[in-house]
Short mmCIF file of C-alpha atoms in Angstrom, two decimals:
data_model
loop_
_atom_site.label_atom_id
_atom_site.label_comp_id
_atom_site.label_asym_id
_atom_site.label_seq_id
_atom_site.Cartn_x
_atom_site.Cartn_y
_atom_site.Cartn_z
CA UNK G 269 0.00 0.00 0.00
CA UNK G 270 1.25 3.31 -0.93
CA UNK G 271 1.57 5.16 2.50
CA UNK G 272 3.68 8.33 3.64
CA UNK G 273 4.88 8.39 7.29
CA UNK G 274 6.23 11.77 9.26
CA UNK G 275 7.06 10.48 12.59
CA UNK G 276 7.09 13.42 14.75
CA UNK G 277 3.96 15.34 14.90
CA UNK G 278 5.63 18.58 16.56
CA UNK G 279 9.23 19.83 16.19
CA UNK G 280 10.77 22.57 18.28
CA UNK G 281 13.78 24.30 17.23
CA UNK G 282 15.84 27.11 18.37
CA UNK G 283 17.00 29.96 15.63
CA UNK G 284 19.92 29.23 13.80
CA UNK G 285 19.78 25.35 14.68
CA UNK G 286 19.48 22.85 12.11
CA UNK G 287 17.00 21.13 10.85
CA UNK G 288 15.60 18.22 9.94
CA UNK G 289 12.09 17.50 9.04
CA UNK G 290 11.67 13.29 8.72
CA UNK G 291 9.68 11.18 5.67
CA UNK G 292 9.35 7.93 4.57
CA UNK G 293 7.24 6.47 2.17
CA UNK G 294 6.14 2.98 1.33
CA UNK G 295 5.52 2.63 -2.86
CA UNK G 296 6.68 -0.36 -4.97
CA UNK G 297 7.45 1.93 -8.11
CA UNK G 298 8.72 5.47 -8.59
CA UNK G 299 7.41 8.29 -6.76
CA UNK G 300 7.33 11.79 -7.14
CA UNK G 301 7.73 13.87 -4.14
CA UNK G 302 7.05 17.30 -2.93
CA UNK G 303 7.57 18.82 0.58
CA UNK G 304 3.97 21.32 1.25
CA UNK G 305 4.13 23.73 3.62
CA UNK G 306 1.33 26.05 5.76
CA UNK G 307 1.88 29.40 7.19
CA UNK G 308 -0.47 30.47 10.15
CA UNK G 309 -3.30 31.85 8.22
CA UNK G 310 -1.97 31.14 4.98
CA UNK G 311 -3.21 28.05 2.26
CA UNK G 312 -1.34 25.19 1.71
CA UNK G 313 1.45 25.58 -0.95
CA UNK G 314 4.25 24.03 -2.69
CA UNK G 315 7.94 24.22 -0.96
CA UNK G 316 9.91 22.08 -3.14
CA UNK G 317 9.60 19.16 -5.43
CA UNK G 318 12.33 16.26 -5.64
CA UNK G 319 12.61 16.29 -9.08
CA UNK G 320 13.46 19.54 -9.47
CA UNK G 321 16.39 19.39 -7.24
CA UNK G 322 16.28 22.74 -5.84
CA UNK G 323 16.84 24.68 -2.58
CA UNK G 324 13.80 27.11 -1.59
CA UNK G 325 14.04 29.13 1.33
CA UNK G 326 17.42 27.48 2.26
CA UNK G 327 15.33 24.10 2.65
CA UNK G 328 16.66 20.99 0.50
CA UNK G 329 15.05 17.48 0.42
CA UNK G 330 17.14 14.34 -0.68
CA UNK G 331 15.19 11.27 -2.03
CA UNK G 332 16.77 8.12 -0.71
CA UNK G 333 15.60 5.35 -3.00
CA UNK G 334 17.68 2.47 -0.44
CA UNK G 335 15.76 4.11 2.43
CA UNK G 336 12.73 5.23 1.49
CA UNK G 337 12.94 8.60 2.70
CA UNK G 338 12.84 12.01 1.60
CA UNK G 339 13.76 14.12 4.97
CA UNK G 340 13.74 18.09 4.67
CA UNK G 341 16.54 19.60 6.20
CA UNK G 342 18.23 23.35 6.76
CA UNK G 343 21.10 24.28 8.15
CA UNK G 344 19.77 27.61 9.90
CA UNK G 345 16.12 27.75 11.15
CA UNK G 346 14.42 31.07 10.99
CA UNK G 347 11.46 32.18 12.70
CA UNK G 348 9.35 32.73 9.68
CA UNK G 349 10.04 29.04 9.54
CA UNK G 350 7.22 28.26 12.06
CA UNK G 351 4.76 26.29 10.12
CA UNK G 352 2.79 22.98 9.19
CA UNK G 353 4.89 21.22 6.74
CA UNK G 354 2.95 18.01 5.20
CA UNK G 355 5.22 15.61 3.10
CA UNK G 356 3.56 13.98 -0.20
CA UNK G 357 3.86 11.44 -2.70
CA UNK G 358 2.42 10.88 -6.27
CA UNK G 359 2.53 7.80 -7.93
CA UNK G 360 3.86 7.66 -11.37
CA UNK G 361 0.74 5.80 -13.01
CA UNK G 362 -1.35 6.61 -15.95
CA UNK G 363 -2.65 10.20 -15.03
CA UNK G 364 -0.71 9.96 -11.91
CA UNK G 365 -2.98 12.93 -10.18
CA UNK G 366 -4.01 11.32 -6.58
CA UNK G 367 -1.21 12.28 -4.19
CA UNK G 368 -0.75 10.92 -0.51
CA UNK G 369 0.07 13.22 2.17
CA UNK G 370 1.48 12.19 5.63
CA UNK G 371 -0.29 13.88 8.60
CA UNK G 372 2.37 16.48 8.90
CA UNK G 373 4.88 17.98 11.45
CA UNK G 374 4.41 21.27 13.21
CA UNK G 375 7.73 23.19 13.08
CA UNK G 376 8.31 25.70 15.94
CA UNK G 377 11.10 27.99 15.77
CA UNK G 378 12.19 29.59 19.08
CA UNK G 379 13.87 32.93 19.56
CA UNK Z 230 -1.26 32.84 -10.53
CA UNK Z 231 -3.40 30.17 -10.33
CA UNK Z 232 -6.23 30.98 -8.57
CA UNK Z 233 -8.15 28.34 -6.14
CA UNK Z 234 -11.28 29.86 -4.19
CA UNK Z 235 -13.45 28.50 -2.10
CA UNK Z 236 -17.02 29.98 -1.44
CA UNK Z 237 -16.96 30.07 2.09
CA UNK Z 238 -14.21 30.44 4.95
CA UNK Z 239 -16.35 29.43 7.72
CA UNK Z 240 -19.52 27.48 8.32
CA UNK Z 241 -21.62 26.65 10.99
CA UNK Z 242 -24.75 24.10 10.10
CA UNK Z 243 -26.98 21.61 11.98
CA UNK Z 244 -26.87 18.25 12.38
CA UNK Z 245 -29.13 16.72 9.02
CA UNK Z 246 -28.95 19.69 7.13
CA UNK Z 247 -27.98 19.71 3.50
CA UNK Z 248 -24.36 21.31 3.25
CA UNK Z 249 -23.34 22.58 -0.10
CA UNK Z 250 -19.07 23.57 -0.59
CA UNK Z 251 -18.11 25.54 -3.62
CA UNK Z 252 -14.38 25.32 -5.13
CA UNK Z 253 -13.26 27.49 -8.20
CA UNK Z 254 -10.06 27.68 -9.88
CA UNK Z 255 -8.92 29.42 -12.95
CA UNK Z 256 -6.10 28.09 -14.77
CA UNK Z 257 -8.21 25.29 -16.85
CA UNK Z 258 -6.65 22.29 -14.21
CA UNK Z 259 -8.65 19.08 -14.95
CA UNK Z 260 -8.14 18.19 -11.61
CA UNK Z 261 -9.87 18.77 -8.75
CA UNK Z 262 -9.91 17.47 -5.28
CA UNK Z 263 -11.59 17.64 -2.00
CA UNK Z 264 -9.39 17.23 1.10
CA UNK Z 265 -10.03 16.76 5.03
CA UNK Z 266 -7.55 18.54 7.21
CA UNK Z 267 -7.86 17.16 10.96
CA UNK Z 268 -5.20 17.43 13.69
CA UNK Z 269 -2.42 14.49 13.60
CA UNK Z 270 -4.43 13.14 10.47
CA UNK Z 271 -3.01 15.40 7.76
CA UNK Z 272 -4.63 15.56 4.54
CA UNK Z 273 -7.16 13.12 3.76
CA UNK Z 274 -8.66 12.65 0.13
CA UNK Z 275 -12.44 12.86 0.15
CA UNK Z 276 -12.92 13.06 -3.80
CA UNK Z 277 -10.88 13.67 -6.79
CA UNK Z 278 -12.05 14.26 -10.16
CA UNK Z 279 -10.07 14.64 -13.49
CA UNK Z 280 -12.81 15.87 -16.29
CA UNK Z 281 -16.02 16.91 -16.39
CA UNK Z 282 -18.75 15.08 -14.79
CA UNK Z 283 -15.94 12.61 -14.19
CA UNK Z 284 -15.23 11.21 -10.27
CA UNK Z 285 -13.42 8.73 -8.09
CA UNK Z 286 -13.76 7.87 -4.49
CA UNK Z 287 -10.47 8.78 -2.49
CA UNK Z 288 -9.92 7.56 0.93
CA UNK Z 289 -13.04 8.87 3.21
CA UNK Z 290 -15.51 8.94 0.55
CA UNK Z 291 -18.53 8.00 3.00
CA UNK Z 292 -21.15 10.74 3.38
CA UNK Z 293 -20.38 12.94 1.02
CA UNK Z 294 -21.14 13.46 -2.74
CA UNK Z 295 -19.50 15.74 -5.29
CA UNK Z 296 -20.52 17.24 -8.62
CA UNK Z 297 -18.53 18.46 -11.45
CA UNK Z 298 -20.83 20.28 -14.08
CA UNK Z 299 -17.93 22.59 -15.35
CA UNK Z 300 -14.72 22.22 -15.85
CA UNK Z 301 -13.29 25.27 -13.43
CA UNK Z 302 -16.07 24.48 -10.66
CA UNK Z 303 -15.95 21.66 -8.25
CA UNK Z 304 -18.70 20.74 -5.28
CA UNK Z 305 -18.46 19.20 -2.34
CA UNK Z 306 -22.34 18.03 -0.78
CA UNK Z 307 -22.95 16.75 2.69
CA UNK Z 308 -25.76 15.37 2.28
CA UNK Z 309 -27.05 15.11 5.90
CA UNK Z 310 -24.17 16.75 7.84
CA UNK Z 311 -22.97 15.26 11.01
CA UNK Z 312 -20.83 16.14 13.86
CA UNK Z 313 -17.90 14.35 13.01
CA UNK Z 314 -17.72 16.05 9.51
CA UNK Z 315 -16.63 18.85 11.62
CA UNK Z 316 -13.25 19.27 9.99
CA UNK Z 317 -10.85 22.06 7.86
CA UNK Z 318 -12.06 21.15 4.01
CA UNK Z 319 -9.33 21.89 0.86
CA UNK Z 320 -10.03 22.15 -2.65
CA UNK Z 321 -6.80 21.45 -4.64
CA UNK Z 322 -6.64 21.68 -8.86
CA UNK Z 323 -3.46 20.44 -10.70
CA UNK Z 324 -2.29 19.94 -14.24
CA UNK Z 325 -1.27 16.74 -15.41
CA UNK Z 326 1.47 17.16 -18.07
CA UNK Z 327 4.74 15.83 -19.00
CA UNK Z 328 6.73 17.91 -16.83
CA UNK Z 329 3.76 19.68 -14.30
CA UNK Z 330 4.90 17.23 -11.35
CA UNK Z 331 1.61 17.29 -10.50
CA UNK Z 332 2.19 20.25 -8.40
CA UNK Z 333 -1.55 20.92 -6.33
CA UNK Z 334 -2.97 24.69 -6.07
CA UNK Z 335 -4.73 24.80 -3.01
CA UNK Z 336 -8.12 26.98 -2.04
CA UNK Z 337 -8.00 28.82 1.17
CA UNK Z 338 -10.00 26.21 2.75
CA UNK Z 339 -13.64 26.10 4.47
CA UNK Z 340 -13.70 25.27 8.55
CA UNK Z 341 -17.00 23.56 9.10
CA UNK Z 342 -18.56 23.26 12.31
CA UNK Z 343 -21.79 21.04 12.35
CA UNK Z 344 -23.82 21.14 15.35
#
């Protein structure tokens, strides 16, 4: 079953720490990726997407095929990084449009 | 930008009453979804559809219906709302293309309180 697991439900950081933001996902064939991400008060939008490779906001994600796991991680949390950050995965099928989310992790970033 | 609304931000109904939520987005996605947000339960998929008048069930599909008359314009329909559809609900569109990713533009979302 496809299934995408983020095992902490809150994370508590202090400014300038690192991060690390944990993901795992259970799908026989290739996956596509993406790391979503909720401001207070704000809708749910797009952070970064494996495939593309690319750093937004200072946040990277690396897709560990052996593992399973596509962790989020920056080196320096800011404040404005406080937020609801859901990981998700789309299977690569015909049409390939129903995407799995995990249940999320609260990031709190202390002064 | 692509544009996802959602008719209502908040909503408080009865228990048995007929609950009707709107979504409308912009960019001529052919699909549309309807999501549950709960505490410690993330995103779940209600219903999903990718054409016109098209639909599939997603995860939690039980007591709700959804209609898809136009392309840009997506329902969701409690038909006899209950207390524990109480929840945060998300409309999402997305393009399917060679190289969209699949990327989902979400609405602001509708909190619904049934009593």
């Amino acid at each position: 079953a496809q299934r995408v697991t983020q095992p902490e439900k809150l994370l508590s950081v202090f400014k300038g720490a690192p991060v690390e933001l944990k993901c795992n996902y259970s799908y026989s064939g290739s996956p596509e990726l993406f790391w979503y991400v909720q401001y207070s008060r704000q809708r749910l939008q797009l952070l970064l997407r494996h495939i593309s490779r690319e750093s937004i906001k200072g946040f990277t994600a690396d897709l560990n095929k052996g593992e399973t796991s596509f962790h989020l991680k920056k080196p320096f949390a800011q404040e404005e990084d406080s937020a609801m950050y859901y990981c998700a995965l789309t299977p690569r099928t015909t049409g390939g449009f129903k995407t799995i989310f995990g249940a999320g992790t609260r990031l709190f970033v202390k002064a | 930008d692509v544009k996802v609304t959602q008719s209502s931000r908040y909503l408080v109904k009865r228990t048995g009453e007929k609950v009707f939520l709107e979504c409308v987005q912009d960019m001529d996605h052919e699909n549309m979804f309807w999501y549950r947000q709960d505490p410690g339960l993330g995103l779940r998929l209600i219903y999903f559809s990718y054409d016109v008048k098209m639909k599939e069930k997603g995860d939690i599909p039980e007591g709700y219906s959804v209609s898809r008359e136009k392309k840009e314009r997506f329902s969701l329909i409690l038909e006899s709302a209950s207390t524990n559809q109480t929840s945060m609900y998300l409309c999402a569109s997305s393009l399917t293309t060679a190289i969209s990713y699949n990327e989902q533009f979400f609405g602001p979302g509708t909190r619904l309180t049934v009593l």
